XYZ file of C-alpha atoms in Angstrom:
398
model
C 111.601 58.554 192.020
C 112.218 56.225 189.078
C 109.432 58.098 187.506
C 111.270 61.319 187.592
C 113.995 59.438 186.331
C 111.971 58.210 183.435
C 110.680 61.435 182.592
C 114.036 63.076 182.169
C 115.737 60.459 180.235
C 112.468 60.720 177.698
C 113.797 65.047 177.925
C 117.100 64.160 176.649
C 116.531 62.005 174.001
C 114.311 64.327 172.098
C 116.658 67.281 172.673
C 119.640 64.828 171.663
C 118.008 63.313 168.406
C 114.998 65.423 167.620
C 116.292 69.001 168.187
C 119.777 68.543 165.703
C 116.693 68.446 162.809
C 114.938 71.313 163.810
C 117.362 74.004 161.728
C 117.465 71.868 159.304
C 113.742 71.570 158.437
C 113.366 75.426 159.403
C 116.241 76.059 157.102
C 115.278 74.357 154.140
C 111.499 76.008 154.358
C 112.973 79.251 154.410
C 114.622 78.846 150.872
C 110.967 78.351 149.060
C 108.711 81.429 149.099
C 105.679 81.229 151.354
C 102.964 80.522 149.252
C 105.168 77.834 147.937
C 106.118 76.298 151.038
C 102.165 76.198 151.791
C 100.789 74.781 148.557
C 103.956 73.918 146.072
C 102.236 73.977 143.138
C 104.335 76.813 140.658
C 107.181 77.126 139.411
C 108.960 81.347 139.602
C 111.162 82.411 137.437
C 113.183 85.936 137.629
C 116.165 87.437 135.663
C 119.180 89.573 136.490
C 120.697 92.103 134.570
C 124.760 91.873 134.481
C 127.779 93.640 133.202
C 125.844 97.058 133.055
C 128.923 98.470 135.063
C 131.266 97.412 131.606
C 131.541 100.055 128.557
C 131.367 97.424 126.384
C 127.874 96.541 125.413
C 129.243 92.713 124.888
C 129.036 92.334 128.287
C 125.427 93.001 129.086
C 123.444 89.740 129.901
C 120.172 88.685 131.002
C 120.700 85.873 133.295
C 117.295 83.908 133.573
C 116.835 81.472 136.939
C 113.985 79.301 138.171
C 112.807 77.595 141.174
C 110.027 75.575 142.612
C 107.830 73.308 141.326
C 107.504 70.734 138.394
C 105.449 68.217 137.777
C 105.848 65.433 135.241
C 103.507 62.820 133.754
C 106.020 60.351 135.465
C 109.169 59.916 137.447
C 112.195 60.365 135.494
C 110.413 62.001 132.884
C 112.999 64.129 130.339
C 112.701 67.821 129.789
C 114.119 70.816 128.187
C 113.707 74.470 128.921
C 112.195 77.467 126.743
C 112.886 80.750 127.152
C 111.024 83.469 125.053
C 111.010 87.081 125.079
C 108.748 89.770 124.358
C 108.412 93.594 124.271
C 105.359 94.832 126.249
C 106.780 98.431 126.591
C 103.927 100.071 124.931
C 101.296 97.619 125.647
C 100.939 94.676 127.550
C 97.997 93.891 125.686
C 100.040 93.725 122.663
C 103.257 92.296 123.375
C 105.609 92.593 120.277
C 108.590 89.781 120.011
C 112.339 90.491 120.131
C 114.450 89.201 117.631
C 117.813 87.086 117.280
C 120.786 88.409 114.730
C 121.990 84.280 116.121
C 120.384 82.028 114.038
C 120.769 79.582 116.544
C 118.570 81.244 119.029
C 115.559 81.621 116.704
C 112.361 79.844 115.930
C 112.028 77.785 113.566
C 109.525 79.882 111.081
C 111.023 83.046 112.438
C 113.702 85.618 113.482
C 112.070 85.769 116.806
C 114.230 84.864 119.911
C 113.833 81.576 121.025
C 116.669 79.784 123.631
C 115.922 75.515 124.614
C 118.257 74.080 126.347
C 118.097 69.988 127.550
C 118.482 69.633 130.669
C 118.128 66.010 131.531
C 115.652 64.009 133.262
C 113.350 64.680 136.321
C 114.079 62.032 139.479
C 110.536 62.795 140.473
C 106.917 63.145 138.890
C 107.038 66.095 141.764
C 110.667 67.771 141.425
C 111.105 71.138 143.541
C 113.852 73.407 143.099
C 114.633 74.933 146.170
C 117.285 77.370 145.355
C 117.707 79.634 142.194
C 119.301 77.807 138.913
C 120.517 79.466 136.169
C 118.713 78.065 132.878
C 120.096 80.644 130.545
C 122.625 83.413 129.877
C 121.373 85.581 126.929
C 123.840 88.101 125.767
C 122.106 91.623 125.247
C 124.035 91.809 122.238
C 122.061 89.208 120.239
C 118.851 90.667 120.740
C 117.162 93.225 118.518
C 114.298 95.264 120.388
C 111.447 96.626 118.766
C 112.268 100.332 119.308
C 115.278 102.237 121.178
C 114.930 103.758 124.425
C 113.497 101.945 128.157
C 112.099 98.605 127.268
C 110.117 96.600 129.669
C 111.261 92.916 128.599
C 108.703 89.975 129.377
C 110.696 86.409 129.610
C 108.589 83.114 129.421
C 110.495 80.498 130.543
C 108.856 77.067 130.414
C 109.693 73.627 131.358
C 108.841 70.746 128.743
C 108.539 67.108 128.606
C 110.985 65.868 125.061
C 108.515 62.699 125.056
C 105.073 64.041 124.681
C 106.594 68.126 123.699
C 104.045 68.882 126.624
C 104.444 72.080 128.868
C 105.023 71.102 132.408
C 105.531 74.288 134.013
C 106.052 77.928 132.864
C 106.599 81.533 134.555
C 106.846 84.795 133.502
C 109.553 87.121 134.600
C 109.730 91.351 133.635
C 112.578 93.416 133.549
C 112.949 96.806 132.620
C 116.139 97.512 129.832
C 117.390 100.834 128.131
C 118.409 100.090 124.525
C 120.835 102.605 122.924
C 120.205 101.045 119.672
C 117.545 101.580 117.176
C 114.949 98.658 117.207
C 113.498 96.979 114.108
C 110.449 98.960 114.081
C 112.478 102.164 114.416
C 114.280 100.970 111.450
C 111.829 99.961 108.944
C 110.407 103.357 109.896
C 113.433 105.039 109.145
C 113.735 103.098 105.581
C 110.187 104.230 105.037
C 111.642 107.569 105.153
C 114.990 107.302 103.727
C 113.151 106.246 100.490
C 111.044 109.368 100.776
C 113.655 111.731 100.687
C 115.804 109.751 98.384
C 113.011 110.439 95.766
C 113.397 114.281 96.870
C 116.656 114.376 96.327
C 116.881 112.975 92.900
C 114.064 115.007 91.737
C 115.943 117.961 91.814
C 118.006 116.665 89.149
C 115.444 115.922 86.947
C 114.903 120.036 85.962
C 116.891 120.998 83.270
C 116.417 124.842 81.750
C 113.228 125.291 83.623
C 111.879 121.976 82.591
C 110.872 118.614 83.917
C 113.118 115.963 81.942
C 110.664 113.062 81.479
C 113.976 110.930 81.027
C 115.472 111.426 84.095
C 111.704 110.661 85.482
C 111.303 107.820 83.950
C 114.002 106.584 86.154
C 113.007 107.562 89.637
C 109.673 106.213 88.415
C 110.846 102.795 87.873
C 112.918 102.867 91.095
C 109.437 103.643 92.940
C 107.817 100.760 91.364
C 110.452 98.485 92.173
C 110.684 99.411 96.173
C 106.536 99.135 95.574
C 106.591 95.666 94.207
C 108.530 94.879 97.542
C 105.123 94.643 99.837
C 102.826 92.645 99.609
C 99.409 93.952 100.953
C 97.538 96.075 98.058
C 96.737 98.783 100.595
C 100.335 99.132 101.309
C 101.371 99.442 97.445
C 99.143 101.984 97.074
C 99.957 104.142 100.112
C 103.302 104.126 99.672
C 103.209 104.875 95.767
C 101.182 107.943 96.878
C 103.907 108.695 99.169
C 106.764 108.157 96.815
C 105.609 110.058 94.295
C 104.008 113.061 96.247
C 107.710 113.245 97.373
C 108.497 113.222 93.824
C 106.267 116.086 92.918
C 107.417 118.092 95.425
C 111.153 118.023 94.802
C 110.182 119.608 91.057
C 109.808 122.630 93.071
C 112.760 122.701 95.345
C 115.767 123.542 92.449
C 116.088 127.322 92.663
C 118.391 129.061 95.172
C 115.495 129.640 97.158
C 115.397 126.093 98.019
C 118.431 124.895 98.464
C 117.813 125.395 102.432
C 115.542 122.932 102.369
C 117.460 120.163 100.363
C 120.402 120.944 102.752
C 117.683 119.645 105.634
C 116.893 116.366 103.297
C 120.655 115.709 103.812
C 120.697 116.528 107.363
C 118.327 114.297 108.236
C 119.175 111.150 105.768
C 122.719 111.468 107.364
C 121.488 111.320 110.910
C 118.571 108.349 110.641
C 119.926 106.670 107.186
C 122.186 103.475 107.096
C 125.014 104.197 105.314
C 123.681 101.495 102.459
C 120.652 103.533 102.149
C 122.317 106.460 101.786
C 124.841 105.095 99.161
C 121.779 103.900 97.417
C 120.244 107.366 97.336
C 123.859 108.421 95.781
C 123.689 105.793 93.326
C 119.593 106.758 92.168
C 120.785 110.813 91.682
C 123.554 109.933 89.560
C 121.658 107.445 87.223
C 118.973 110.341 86.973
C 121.726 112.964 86.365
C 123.018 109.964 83.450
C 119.510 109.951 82.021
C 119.025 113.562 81.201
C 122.271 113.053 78.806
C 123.526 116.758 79.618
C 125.412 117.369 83.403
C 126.423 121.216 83.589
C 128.049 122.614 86.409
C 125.623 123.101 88.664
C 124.366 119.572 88.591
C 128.554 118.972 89.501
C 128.376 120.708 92.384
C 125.236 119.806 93.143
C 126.314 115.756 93.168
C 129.283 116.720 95.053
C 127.969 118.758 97.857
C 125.377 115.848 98.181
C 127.827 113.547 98.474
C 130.080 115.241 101.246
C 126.492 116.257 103.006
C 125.614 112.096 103.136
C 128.840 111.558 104.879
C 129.943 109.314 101.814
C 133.900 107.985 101.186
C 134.767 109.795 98.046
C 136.736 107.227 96.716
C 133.881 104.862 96.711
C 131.791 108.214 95.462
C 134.548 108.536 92.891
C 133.872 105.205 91.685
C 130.234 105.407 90.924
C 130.836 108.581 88.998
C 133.205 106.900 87.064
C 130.947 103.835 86.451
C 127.654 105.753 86.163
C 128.569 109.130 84.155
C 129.949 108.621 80.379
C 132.317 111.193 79.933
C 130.436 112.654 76.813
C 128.084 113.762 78.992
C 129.182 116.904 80.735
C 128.743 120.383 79.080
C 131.987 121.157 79.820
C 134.568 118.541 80.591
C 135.467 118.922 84.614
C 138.564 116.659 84.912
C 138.772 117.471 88.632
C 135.127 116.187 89.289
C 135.900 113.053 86.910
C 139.549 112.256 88.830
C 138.295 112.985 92.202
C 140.642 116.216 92.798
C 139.650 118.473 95.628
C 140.307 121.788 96.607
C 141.478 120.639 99.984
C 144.230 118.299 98.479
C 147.783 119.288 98.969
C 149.861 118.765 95.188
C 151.238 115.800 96.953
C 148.251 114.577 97.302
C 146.887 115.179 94.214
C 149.735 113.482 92.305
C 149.356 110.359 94.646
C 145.939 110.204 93.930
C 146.331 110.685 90.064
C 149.137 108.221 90.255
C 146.624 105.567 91.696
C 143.940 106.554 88.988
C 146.901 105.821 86.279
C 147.415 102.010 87.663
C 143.544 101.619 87.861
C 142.527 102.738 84.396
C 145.741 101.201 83.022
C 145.110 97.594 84.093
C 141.981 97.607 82.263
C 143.310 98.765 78.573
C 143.373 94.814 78.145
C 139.777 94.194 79.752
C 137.453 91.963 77.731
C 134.559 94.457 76.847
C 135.213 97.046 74.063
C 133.511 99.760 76.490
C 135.550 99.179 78.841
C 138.827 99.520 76.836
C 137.610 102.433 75.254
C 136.924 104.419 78.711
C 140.341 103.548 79.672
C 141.929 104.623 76.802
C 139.924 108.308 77.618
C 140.291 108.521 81.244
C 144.454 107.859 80.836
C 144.374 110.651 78.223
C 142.356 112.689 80.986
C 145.161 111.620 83.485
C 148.159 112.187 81.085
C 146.466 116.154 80.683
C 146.335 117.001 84.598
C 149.695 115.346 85.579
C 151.293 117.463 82.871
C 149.055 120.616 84.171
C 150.023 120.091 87.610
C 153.703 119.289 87.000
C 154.087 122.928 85.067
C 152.476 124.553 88.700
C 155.259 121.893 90.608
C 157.698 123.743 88.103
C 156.389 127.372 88.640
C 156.801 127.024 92.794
């Protein structure tokens, strides 16, 4: 009897102390993975994409976690975190690295992303994290991809002692991302071919009365060399001289009527791929080769200002390089319109607003320091004084 007695008083002490632990321990093992929980030895890492739901691009952000394992050369050993990012949509041989426009959140020798954060010290020389922890919250917006389109994103996140800069533990995470925006390599491809059809386009001014104007040339020629002098392998230099200047060659042939189709294309495509400062620079190269054949006639007019509406430029800001880049004793005939910025489209309200903000412009510098300067002025409000008279007899006629 008293050992049946025994027996069950040993049965409720273990299910009145032992058992409470039980879901506990079971619970706890269930937060690490199984292959951790049966050697914990690495560290995981994965990242979640949020905000996609939001129209605003701001709000897209790759939120990096880790858990499991780290160990440390010692207990209480002090670390930081590293998070890297690469592009291995094409290869993953070949991984290619995605840039910061943050300064902060590059490498040191580099634009290349790089985020390090300090996170404190270790209590262990074997610390495991059982649950997820967010290391890092990297706004989509600060990245620059190689190319537009799906991406497959490859973060390296890494844990690393401050004393000895030693890596402690590191994991890799992937993630698949659709960029909407053109990547780096997408742009310097595009600038490769801006500059190609920039050259097109002012060739077509060098022609004058069935000739080539070796002026005019001259120009484009030393705006080649200068975009050549820009790289710096040899092989590149000459590849994209021969490039430049095929594009060159071939423009001599595209002036007549029968071409004009195909300069229409040149525009179509520099205003779809071409920044807006590569296509003001293509503006600016055309006029300073229309400048160096000293003679603009009409066509060349209407030529410069269909190119400029086909580019998608402002016209006052076109209006401005004409007046800066054209002397006035250079047109055949005088086209006051072209040289004020008058349009066809412009209402006569509109025209005498505009004229009346030429007038303040060209007046304020009757008083500037260089003699040229003065001297334009003194031209272009002459010019002015002509058309607001002209226009005030048609205000007078209605």
């Amino acid at each position: 009897m008293l050992e049946v007695i025994l027996i069950l008083l040993i049965l409720l002490v273990w299910l009145g102390w032992v058992q409470p632990w039980m879901p506990r321990f079971i619970t706890n093992k269930q937060d690490i993975p199984a292959h951790q929980s049966q050697r914990a030895s690495n560290l995981h890492c994965r990242v979640e994409l949020t905000g996609t739901d939001d129209l605003s691009e701001e709000a897209v952000v790759f939120e990096v976690k880790i858990r499991g394992l780290v160990s440390a050369p010692s207990d209480e050993c002090e670390v930081y975190v590293q998070v890297l990012i690469a592009d291995v949509a094409e290869d993953l041989s070949e991984p290619k690295p995605v840039l910061s426009t943050v300064r902060q959140f590059q490498m040191e020798d580099s634009p290349a992303f790089c985020f390090q954060s300090h996170i404190g010290k270790l209590p262990n020389r074997q610390t495991i994290l059982s649950n997820w922890t967010t290391i890092a919250q990297i706004r989509a917006n600060f990245l620059r991809f190689p190319r537009k389109g799906k991406r497959t994103l490859k973060f390296v996140t890494s844990v690393i002692s401050v004393a000895q800069d030693q890596q402690l533990a590191c994991s890799v995470a992937t993630i698949d991302y659709q960029n909407n925006k053109a990547g780096y390599i997408d742009a310097k491809e595009n600038q490769n071919r801006s500059e190609i059809l920039t050259a097109r386009l002012a060739g077509v001014l060098c022609r004058q009365a069935g000739r080539v104007n070796e002026s005019a040339t001259a120009v484009i020629i030393d705006w080649i060399s200068a975009r050549i002098r820009l790289l710096t392998s040899k092989d590149e230099q000459a590849q994209r001289c021969r490039e430049l200047e095929k594009s060159l060659q071939d423009s001599f042939g595209a002036c007549g009527p029968k071409k004009q189709p195909d300069i229409d294309a040149v525009c179509r495509e520099m205003a779809e791929t071409a920044t807006i400062i590569e296509r003001y620079e293509a503006m600016e190269l055309c006029l300073q080769t229309a400048a160096a054949t000293g003679s603009i006639n009409q066509d060349q007019i209407v030529f410069l200002s269909g190119l400029a509406n086909s580019l998608g430029l402002d016209q006052d800001k076109f209006l401005a390089m004409v007046q800066k880049i054209l002397p006035l004793d250079i047109y055949e005939k005088q086209d006051v319109r072209f040289i004020l910025g008058i349009t066809d489209q412009m209402s006569l309200e509109q025209i005498r607003r505009k004229l009346s903000r030429e007038y303040r412009k060209w007046n304020a510098r009757v008083t500037h320091p260089d003699q040229a300067t003065r001297a334009q002025a003194g031209r272009m409000l002459a010019i002015i004084a002509e058309v607001r008279a002209e226009y005030a007899e048609k205000t007078c006629t209605v």
